[in-house]
mmCIF file of C-alpha atoms in Angstrom:
data_model
loop_
_atom_site.group_PDB
_atom_site.id
_atom_site.type_symbol
_atom_site.label_atom_id
_atom_site.label_comp_id
_atom_site.label_asym_id
_atom_site.label_seq_id
_atom_site.Cartn_x
_atom_site.Cartn_y
_atom_site.Cartn_z
ATOM 1 C CA MET A 27 3.552 7.891 3.148
ATOM 2 C CA LEU A 28 1.015 9.366 0.728
ATOM 3 C CA THR A 29 -2.492 9.539 2.148
ATOM 4 C CA LYS A 30 -5.099 7.908 -0.095
ATOM 5 C CA LYS A 31 -8.749 8.807 -0.355
ATOM 6 C CA LEU A 32 -11.008 6.474 1.580
ATOM 7 C CA TYR A 33 -14.375 5.411 0.180
ATOM 8 C CA PHE A 34 -17.203 3.623 1.970
ATOM 9 C CA ALA A 35 -18.397 0.783 -0.251
ATOM 10 C CA PRO A 36 -22.087 0.302 -1.009
ATOM 11 C CA MET A 37 -23.605 -2.612 0.917
ATOM 12 C CA GLU A 38 -27.200 -3.472 0.152
ATOM 13 C CA GLY A 39 -29.465 -3.390 3.192
ATOM 14 C CA ILE A 40 -26.862 -1.848 5.479
ATOM 15 C CA THR A 41 -25.240 1.382 4.271
ATOM 16 C CA GLY A 42 -28.331 3.468 3.582
ATOM 17 C CA TYR A 43 -28.691 7.112 4.559
ATOM 18 C CA VAL A 44 -29.457 6.410 8.240
ATOM 19 C CA PHE A 45 -26.250 4.402 8.535
ATOM 20 C CA ARG A 46 -24.180 6.940 6.587
ATOM 21 C CA ASN A 47 -25.333 9.857 8.702
ATOM 22 C CA ALA A 48 -24.662 8.032 11.957
ATOM 23 C CA TYR A 49 -21.231 6.895 10.820
ATOM 24 C CA ALA A 50 -20.276 10.358 9.550
ATOM 25 C CA VAL A 51 -21.265 11.979 12.856
ATOM 26 C CA VAL A 52 -19.525 9.487 15.138
ATOM 27 C CA TYR A 53 -16.523 8.279 13.145
ATOM 28 C CA GLY A 54 -16.095 10.272 9.938
ATOM 29 C CA GLY A 55 -12.827 10.029 8.038
ATOM 30 C CA MET A 56 -14.389 9.059 4.691
ATOM 31 C CA ASP A 57 -13.807 11.042 1.501
ATOM 32 C CA ALA A 58 -16.945 9.643 -0.137
ATOM 33 C CA TYR A 59 -19.813 7.260 0.502
ATOM 34 C CA PHE A 60 -21.310 5.163 -2.300
ATOM 35 C CA THR A 61 -24.999 4.302 -2.204
ATOM 36 C CA PRO A 62 -26.340 0.776 -2.579
ATOM 37 C CA PHE A 63 -27.242 0.419 -6.238
ATOM 38 C CA LEU A 64 -30.245 2.141 -7.783
ATOM 39 C CA SER A 65 -32.006 0.005 -10.381
ATOM 40 C CA ASN A 66 -35.378 1.525 -11.214
ATOM 41 C CA PRO A 67 -35.583 4.081 -14.049
ATOM 42 C CA VAL A 68 -38.207 5.823 -11.931
ATOM 43 C CA LEU A 69 -36.754 5.635 -8.425
ATOM 44 C CA ASN A 70 -38.958 3.849 -5.920
ATOM 45 C CA GLN A 71 -39.624 5.315 -2.477
ATOM 46 C CA ILE A 72 -36.713 3.558 -0.770
ATOM 47 C CA GLU A 73 -34.231 4.561 -3.493
ATOM 48 C CA LEU A 74 -35.492 8.132 -3.548
ATOM 49 C CA HIS A 75 -35.242 8.593 0.223
ATOM 50 C CA ASP A 76 -31.718 7.223 0.139
ATOM 51 C CA VAL A 77 -30.465 9.881 -2.293
ATOM 52 C CA LEU A 78 -32.542 12.917 -1.307
ATOM 53 C CA PRO A 79 -30.105 15.751 -0.539
ATOM 54 C CA GLU A 80 -31.902 16.557 2.708
ATOM 55 C CA ASN A 81 -31.130 13.022 3.913
ATOM 56 C CA ASN A 82 -27.432 13.337 3.110
ATOM 57 C CA ARG A 83 -26.403 16.794 4.306
ATOM 58 C CA GLY A 84 -22.681 17.210 4.767
ATOM 59 C CA ILE A 85 -21.925 13.833 3.171
ATOM 60 C CA ALA A 86 -19.935 13.440 -0.056
ATOM 61 C CA LEU A 87 -22.235 10.938 -1.727
ATOM 62 C CA VAL A 88 -21.777 9.070 -5.010
ATOM 63 C CA PRO A 89 -24.963 7.311 -6.157
ATOM 64 C CA GLN A 90 -24.401 3.900 -7.731
ATOM 65 C CA ILE A 91 -26.492 2.674 -10.670
ATOM 66 C CA ILE A 92 -26.994 -0.884 -11.881
ATOM 67 C CA ALA A 93 -28.461 -1.382 -15.356
ATOM 68 C CA ASN A 94 -28.320 -3.480 -18.491
ATOM 69 C CA ARG A 95 -29.845 -0.818 -20.743
ATOM 70 C CA VAL A 96 -28.564 2.596 -21.687
ATOM 71 C CA ASP A 97 -31.966 4.278 -21.352
ATOM 72 C CA SER A 98 -32.449 2.931 -17.822
ATOM 73 C CA PHE A 99 -29.031 4.206 -16.788
ATOM 74 C CA THR A 100 -29.519 7.662 -18.301
ATOM 75 C CA MET A 101 -32.983 8.080 -16.774
ATOM 76 C CA ILE A 102 -31.616 7.413 -13.296
ATOM 77 C CA ALA A 103 -28.572 9.622 -13.902
ATOM 78 C CA GLY A 104 -30.853 12.421 -15.141
ATOM 79 C CA THR A 105 -32.914 12.270 -11.948
ATOM 80 C CA LEU A 106 -29.729 12.386 -9.870
ATOM 81 C CA LYS A 107 -28.463 15.385 -11.817
ATOM 82 C CA ASP A 108 -31.729 17.179 -11.058
ATOM 83 C CA TYR A 109 -31.041 16.575 -7.358
ATOM 84 C CA GLY A 110 -27.651 18.217 -7.666
ATOM 85 C CA TYR A 111 -25.334 15.223 -7.967
ATOM 86 C CA THR A 112 -22.194 15.714 -10.053
ATOM 87 C CA GLU A 113 -21.178 12.087 -10.713
ATOM 88 C CA VAL A 114 -22.488 8.533 -10.601
ATOM 89 C CA ASN A 115 -20.929 5.090 -10.296
ATOM 90 C CA PHE A 116 -21.777 2.159 -12.571
ATOM 91 C CA ASN A 117 -22.038 -1.228 -10.845
ATOM 92 C CA LEU A 118 -20.279 -3.963 -12.832
ATOM 93 C CA GLY A 119 -19.453 -5.980 -9.744
ATOM 94 C CA CYS A 120 -22.546 -7.312 -7.968
ATOM 95 C CA PRO A 121 -22.198 -11.138 -7.931
ATOM 96 C CA SER A 122 -25.804 -11.958 -6.967
ATOM 97 C CA GLY A 123 -27.215 -14.763 -9.110
ATOM 98 C CA THR A 124 -30.523 -12.995 -9.743
ATOM 99 C CA VAL A 125 -28.708 -9.818 -10.794
ATOM 100 C CA VAL A 126 -26.198 -11.640 -13.015
ATOM 101 C CA ALA A 127 -28.962 -13.626 -14.742
ATOM 102 C CA LYS A 128 -30.359 -10.325 -16.044
ATOM 103 C CA GLY A 129 -26.979 -9.264 -17.427
ATOM 104 C CA ARG A 130 -26.518 -6.657 -14.724
ATOM 105 C CA GLY A 131 -23.722 -6.172 -12.208
ATOM 106 C CA SER A 132 -20.868 -8.555 -12.938
ATOM 107 C CA GLY A 133 -23.222 -10.293 -15.389
ATOM 108 C CA ALA A 134 -22.489 -7.483 -17.838
ATOM 109 C CA LEU A 135 -18.862 -8.684 -17.988
ATOM 110 C CA ARG A 136 -19.759 -11.977 -19.654
ATOM 111 C CA GLU A 137 -19.459 -10.681 -23.230
ATOM 112 C CA PRO A 138 -16.844 -7.922 -23.754
ATOM 113 C CA LYS A 139 -18.425 -6.887 -27.096
ATOM 114 C CA GLU A 140 -21.806 -6.355 -25.439
ATOM 115 C CA LEU A 141 -20.111 -4.554 -22.557
ATOM 116 C CA ARG A 142 -18.487 -2.192 -25.043
ATOM 117 C CA GLN A 143 -21.847 -1.467 -26.685
ATOM 118 C CA LEU A 144 -23.424 -0.753 -23.295
ATOM 119 C CA LEU A 145 -20.603 1.566 -22.248
ATOM 120 C CA ASP A 146 -20.662 3.277 -25.662
ATOM 121 C CA GLY A 147 -24.234 4.340 -25.032
ATOM 122 C CA ILE A 148 -23.716 5.244 -21.393
ATOM 123 C CA TYR A 149 -20.666 7.431 -21.950
ATOM 124 C CA GLU A 150 -22.274 9.082 -24.973
ATOM 125 C CA GLN A 151 -25.585 9.833 -23.292
ATOM 126 C CA SER A 152 -25.004 10.075 -19.544
ATOM 127 C CA PRO A 153 -25.727 13.564 -18.207
ATOM 128 C CA LEU A 154 -23.110 13.024 -15.475
ATOM 129 C CA PRO A 155 -19.506 11.754 -15.333
ATOM 130 C CA VAL A 156 -19.393 8.013 -14.663
ATOM 131 C CA SER A 157 -16.980 5.939 -12.596
ATOM 132 C CA VAL A 158 -17.029 2.144 -12.697
ATOM 133 C CA LYS A 159 -16.841 -0.457 -9.928
ATOM 134 C CA CYS A 160 -16.156 -3.911 -11.315
ATOM 135 C CA ARG A 161 -14.928 -7.450 -10.827
ATOM 136 C CA ILE A 162 -12.399 -9.220 -13.034
ATOM 137 C CA GLY A 163 -14.759 -11.624 -14.790
ATOM 138 C CA ILE A 164 -17.291 -14.385 -14.322
ATOM 139 C CA SER A 165 -15.446 -17.666 -13.938
ATOM 140 C CA SER A 166 -11.833 -17.304 -15.083
ATOM 141 C CA GLU A 167 -9.018 -14.817 -14.644
ATOM 142 C CA ASN A 168 -8.404 -15.189 -18.370
ATOM 143 C CA GLU A 169 -11.472 -13.006 -18.978
ATOM 144 C CA TRP A 170 -9.915 -9.982 -17.295
ATOM 145 C CA GLU A 171 -7.555 -8.829 -20.025
ATOM 146 C CA ASP A 172 -10.347 -8.389 -22.568
ATOM 147 C CA ILE A 173 -12.615 -6.696 -20.019
ATOM 148 C CA LEU A 174 -9.840 -4.334 -18.985
ATOM 149 C CA GLU A 175 -9.149 -3.404 -22.603
ATOM 150 C CA VAL A 176 -12.795 -2.418 -23.009
ATOM 151 C CA LEU A 177 -12.843 -0.366 -19.806
ATOM 152 C CA MET A 178 -9.634 1.483 -20.681
ATOM 153 C CA SER A 179 -11.151 2.736 -23.940
ATOM 154 C CA PHE A 180 -13.686 4.936 -22.130
ATOM 155 C CA PRO A 181 -13.234 8.174 -20.136
ATOM 156 C CA LEU A 182 -13.939 6.616 -16.738
ATOM 157 C CA LYS A 183 -13.979 9.146 -13.928
ATOM 158 C CA GLU A 184 -12.419 6.406 -11.806
ATOM 159 C CA LEU A 185 -12.011 2.643 -11.972
ATOM 160 C CA ILE A 186 -12.691 0.745 -8.737
ATOM 161 C CA ILE A 187 -11.594 -2.880 -8.908
ATOM 162 C CA HIS A 188 -12.593 -5.733 -6.630
ATOM 163 C CA PRO A 189 -10.201 -8.411 -7.917
ATOM 164 C CA ARG A 190 -12.465 -11.416 -7.577
ATOM 165 C CA LEU A 191 -14.574 -13.361 -10.063
ATOM 166 C CA GLN A 192 -18.358 -13.348 -9.952
ATOM 167 C CA LYS A 193 -18.458 -17.054 -9.066
ATOM 168 C CA GLU A 194 -16.260 -16.452 -6.012
ATOM 169 C CA PHE A 195 -18.647 -13.948 -4.402
ATOM 170 C CA TYR A 196 -16.612 -12.834 -1.351
ATOM 171 C CA LYS A 197 -14.736 -16.059 -0.680
ATOM 172 C CA GLY A 198 -11.163 -17.123 -1.279
ATOM 173 C CA GLU A 199 -8.125 -14.981 -1.930
ATOM 174 C CA VAL A 200 -8.315 -11.863 -4.071
ATOM 175 C CA HIS A 201 -6.419 -12.095 -7.374
ATOM 176 C CA MET A 202 -3.638 -9.589 -6.845
ATOM 177 C CA ASP A 203 -2.033 -10.486 -10.166
ATOM 178 C CA ALA A 204 -5.192 -9.233 -11.909
ATOM 179 C CA PHE A 205 -5.053 -5.966 -10.002
ATOM 180 C CA ARG A 206 -1.350 -5.651 -10.834
ATOM 181 C CA LEU A 207 -2.203 -5.994 -14.531
ATOM 182 C CA ALA A 208 -4.715 -3.170 -14.252
ATOM 183 C CA TYR A 209 -2.312 -1.050 -12.220
ATOM 184 C CA ASP A 210 0.447 -1.375 -14.794
ATOM 185 C CA ARG A 211 -1.745 -0.784 -17.845
ATOM 186 C CA VAL A 212 -4.306 1.752 -16.666
ATOM 187 C CA LEU A 213 -1.830 4.111 -15.044
ATOM 188 C CA SER A 214 0.703 3.907 -17.878
ATOM 189 C CA LYS A 215 -1.727 4.231 -20.787
ATOM 190 C CA THR A 216 -4.620 6.346 -19.492
ATOM 191 C CA GLU A 217 -5.400 9.127 -17.051
ATOM 192 C CA ILE A 218 -8.045 7.053 -15.256
ATOM 193 C CA PRO A 219 -7.636 7.093 -11.446
ATOM 194 C CA LEU A 220 -7.509 3.605 -9.952
ATOM 195 C CA CYS A 221 -9.064 2.505 -6.652
ATOM 196 C CA TYR A 222 -8.549 -0.816 -4.857
ATOM 197 C CA ASN A 223 -11.394 -2.671 -3.127
ATOM 198 C CA GLY A 224 -11.395 -6.076 -1.445
ATOM 199 C CA ASP A 225 -10.458 -7.744 1.859
ATOM 200 C CA LEU A 226 -9.264 -4.611 3.656
ATOM 201 C CA TYR A 227 -9.966 -5.689 7.214
ATOM 202 C CA LYS A 228 -6.970 -4.306 9.090
ATOM 203 C CA VAL A 229 -4.572 -1.389 8.917
ATOM 204 C CA GLU A 230 -1.892 -3.845 7.829
ATOM 205 C CA ASP A 231 -4.010 -4.770 4.791
ATOM 206 C CA MET A 232 -4.393 -1.122 3.813
ATOM 207 C CA LEU A 233 -0.714 -0.368 4.275
ATOM 208 C CA ARG A 234 0.288 -3.385 2.203
ATOM 209 C CA ILE A 235 -1.846 -2.275 -0.741
ATOM 210 C CA THR A 236 -0.709 1.357 -0.634
ATOM 211 C CA GLU A 237 2.926 0.303 -0.426
ATOM 212 C CA GLU A 238 2.653 -2.227 -3.251
ATOM 213 C CA PHE A 239 0.562 0.103 -5.443
ATOM 214 C CA PRO A 240 1.645 3.627 -4.459
ATOM 215 C CA GLU A 241 -0.029 5.368 -7.424
ATOM 216 C CA ILE A 242 -3.602 4.285 -6.700
ATOM 217 C CA SER A 243 -5.969 7.137 -5.938
ATOM 218 C CA ALA A 244 -8.087 5.545 -3.229
ATOM 219 C CA LEU A 245 -9.036 2.559 -1.120
ATOM 220 C CA MET A 246 -12.643 1.415 -0.858
ATOM 221 C CA LEU A 247 -13.624 -0.192 2.452
ATOM 222 C CA GLY A 248 -16.700 -2.296 3.040
ATOM 223 C CA ARG A 249 -16.937 -5.250 5.401
ATOM 224 C CA GLY A 250 -13.694 -4.124 7.049
ATOM 225 C CA ILE A 251 -15.378 -1.026 8.460
ATOM 226 C CA LEU A 252 -18.367 -3.024 9.668
ATOM 227 C CA GLN A 253 -16.001 -5.329 11.548
ATOM 228 C CA ASP A 254 -13.973 -2.385 12.883
ATOM 229 C CA PRO A 255 -15.647 1.048 12.676
ATOM 230 C CA GLU A 256 -12.367 2.639 13.808
ATOM 231 C CA LEU A 257 -10.435 1.315 10.790
ATOM 232 C CA PRO A 258 -10.236 4.601 8.808
ATOM 233 C CA HIS A 259 -9.163 6.441 11.961
ATOM 234 C CA LYS A 260 -6.423 3.898 12.646
ATOM 235 C CA PHE A 261 -5.176 4.115 9.058
ATOM 236 C CA SER A 262 -5.073 7.904 9.208
ATOM 237 C CA ARG A 263 -2.990 7.733 12.372
ATOM 238 C CA MET A 264 -0.538 5.395 10.705
ATOM 239 C CA CYS A 265 -0.246 7.737 7.721
ATOM 240 C CA HIS A 266 0.460 10.680 10.024
ATOM 241 C CA PRO A 267 2.837 9.383 12.724
ATOM 242 C CA GLU A 268 3.832 12.965 13.547
ATOM 243 C CA ASP A 269 0.383 13.407 15.079
ATOM 244 C CA PRO A 270 0.749 13.379 18.915
ATOM 245 C CA ALA A 271 -2.354 11.219 19.086
ATOM 246 C CA ALA A 272 -0.465 8.516 17.215
ATOM 247 C CA SER A 273 2.174 7.967 19.887
ATOM 248 C CA GLY A 274 3.365 4.452 20.647
ATOM 249 C CA SER A 275 4.695 1.668 18.502
ATOM 250 C CA SER A 276 3.056 0.529 15.279
ATOM 251 C CA SER A 277 2.051 -2.755 16.866
ATOM 252 C CA ASP A 278 0.411 -0.868 19.737
ATOM 253 C CA ARG A 279 -1.690 1.162 17.328
ATOM 254 C CA PHE A 280 -2.677 -1.913 15.341
ATOM 255 C CA ALA A 281 -3.993 -3.421 18.573
ATOM 256 C CA GLU A 282 -6.101 -0.516 19.798
ATOM 257 C CA PRO A 283 -9.012 -1.813 21.908
ATOM 258 C CA ALA A 284 -12.595 -1.340 20.783
ATOM 259 C CA ASP A 285 -13.988 2.057 21.692
ATOM 260 C CA PHE A 286 -17.359 1.161 23.197
ATOM 261 C CA THR A 287 -18.162 4.790 24.008
ATOM 262 C CA ARG A 288 -18.173 5.750 20.336
ATOM 263 C CA LEU A 289 -19.800 2.474 19.349
ATOM 264 C CA ARG A 290 -22.643 3.048 21.814
ATOM 265 C CA ARG A 291 -23.269 6.520 20.393
ATOM 266 C CA PHE A 292 -23.208 5.125 16.857
ATOM 267 C CA LEU A 293 -25.682 2.374 17.732
ATOM 268 C CA ASP A 294 -27.956 4.858 19.517
ATOM 269 C CA LEU A 295 -28.097 7.031 16.395
ATOM 270 C CA LEU A 296 -28.889 3.983 14.269
ATOM 271 C CA TYR A 297 -31.584 2.876 16.697
ATOM 272 C CA ASP A 298 -33.260 6.282 16.671
ATOM 273 C CA GLY A 299 -32.820 6.690 12.919
ATOM 274 C CA TYR A 300 -34.325 3.332 12.006
ATOM 275 C CA LYS A 301 -37.256 3.854 14.383
ATOM 276 C CA LYS A 302 -37.976 7.157 12.654
ATOM 277 C CA GLU A 303 -37.437 5.811 9.134
ATOM 278 C CA MET A 304 -39.598 2.699 9.461
ATOM 279 C CA ASP A 305 -43.147 2.312 10.631
ATOM 280 C CA ARG A 306 -42.618 -1.261 11.863
ATOM 281 C CA GLU A 307 -40.176 -2.696 14.385
ATOM 282 C CA GLY A 308 -39.411 -5.831 12.404
ATOM 283 C CA PRO A 309 -37.418 -4.269 9.531
ATOM 284 C CA ALA A 310 -35.530 -1.959 11.901
ATOM 285 C CA LEU A 311 -34.604 -4.876 14.141
ATOM 286 C CA MET A 312 -33.432 -6.892 11.121
ATOM 287 C CA LYS A 313 -31.121 -4.081 10.010
ATOM 288 C CA LEU A 314 -29.579 -3.772 13.458
ATOM 289 C CA LYS A 315 -29.060 -7.525 13.767
ATOM 290 C CA GLU A 316 -27.500 -7.657 10.297
ATOM 291 C CA LEU A 317 -24.932 -5.073 11.388
ATOM 292 C CA TRP A 318 -24.154 -7.030 14.546
ATOM 293 C CA LYS A 319 -23.106 -10.035 12.441
ATOM 294 C CA TYR A 320 -20.071 -7.897 11.641
ATOM 295 C CA LEU A 321 -19.769 -5.910 14.879
ATOM 296 C CA GLN A 322 -19.373 -9.035 16.983
ATOM 297 C CA VAL A 323 -15.867 -9.289 15.497
ATOM 298 C CA TYR A 324 -15.123 -5.788 16.816
ATOM 299 C CA THR A 325 -16.637 -6.333 20.256
ATOM 300 C CA VAL A 326 -15.108 -9.836 20.581
ATOM 301 C CA HIS A 327 -18.208 -11.457 22.026
ATOM 302 C CA THR A 328 -18.610 -15.223 22.026
ATOM 303 C CA PRO A 329 -21.492 -16.953 20.210
ATOM 304 C CA GLN A 330 -23.026 -17.707 23.602
ATOM 305 C CA GLU A 331 -22.873 -14.047 24.613
ATOM 306 C CA MET A 332 -24.455 -13.032 21.316
ATOM 307 C CA ARG A 333 -27.335 -15.489 21.548
ATOM 308 C CA PRO A 334 -29.723 -13.130 23.441
ATOM 309 C CA LEU A 335 -29.301 -10.501 20.714
ATOM 310 C CA TRP A 336 -30.272 -12.918 17.944
ATOM 311 C CA LYS A 337 -33.319 -13.958 19.998
ATOM 312 C CA ALA A 338 -34.510 -10.382 20.650
ATOM 313 C CA ARG A 339 -37.992 -9.885 19.172
ATOM 314 C CA THR A 340 -38.554 -6.207 19.878
ATOM 315 C CA LEU A 341 -36.422 -3.082 19.745
ATOM 316 C CA ALA A 342 -36.777 -2.758 23.515
ATOM 317 C CA GLU A 343 -35.363 -6.264 23.998
ATOM 318 C CA TYR A 344 -32.604 -5.467 21.518
ATOM 319 C CA ARG A 345 -31.625 -2.321 23.416
ATOM 320 C CA ASP A 346 -31.505 -4.172 26.722
ATOM 321 C CA VAL A 347 -29.199 -6.790 25.246
ATOM 322 C CA VAL A 348 -26.900 -4.175 23.696
ATOM 323 C CA ASN A 349 -26.643 -2.403 27.038
ATOM 324 C CA MET A 350 -25.620 -5.705 28.571
ATOM 325 C CA LEU A 351 -23.054 -6.434 25.829
ATOM 326 C CA LEU A 352 -21.439 -2.999 26.035
#
């Protein structure tokens, strides 16, 4: 089995530099991390701290930009080049209504002619190579063919596809026929590497995609890692069965129990990092609770068991509850 690169998807409000550093130290296994999107031509304080090299030492980081104007994109990319970055990712996938209304994210997919004009300017003027992360349209799969034709006409460093429509957000089944269309056309007619993103929650999901689409360059994981931080490690073990650590049957390895020792260390690093990053408890506590909406799947706690965590009002209360849960 060919090993694919593994990317950590950008998730607004969760996968900032504190999270990335903690995850890299405790779990690792990622070939690249993508930042939540940067939108301000002059980076604000939060955006700047997230991409500062000193906050991302030892991490292969790809900053993601969202924009509906060429000059905004190139200004951000120029700042990132000054900080030593060698590539950026263009967000054509965010489904948020407020973002789409401004013609950004997946909103830029609405008119293929306008998308082509935007990409013309970006690829002509960007000071850095640009990859693209996109959806397959706004409201109909029929939009995808025209969008794909536009994308294939540019020298994308990589094309990352989440095969859902904007209107679907993260619900319903992914449109594998749309990804198949891209797989067949992009890899036969261009030299653009292709990455799959969407609903990769288990090792079985990852294996199915790599077996069905063996020529893809990478898999991008998002909510799947939040629900199982060990997911990249489990996938690596399945790809390297000769590793003594991967002994046992496939079904045994799929069913590995949660590793609370590593999880506790990860949560401790997040706790300390957020306390240092923020001058108020409230925002730090909100970030930790947001993560636990996903982690409760991994730890298999009942809603009743989780109730004290949602009610915690201080970081001290939060830590006491986590100690009880783990």
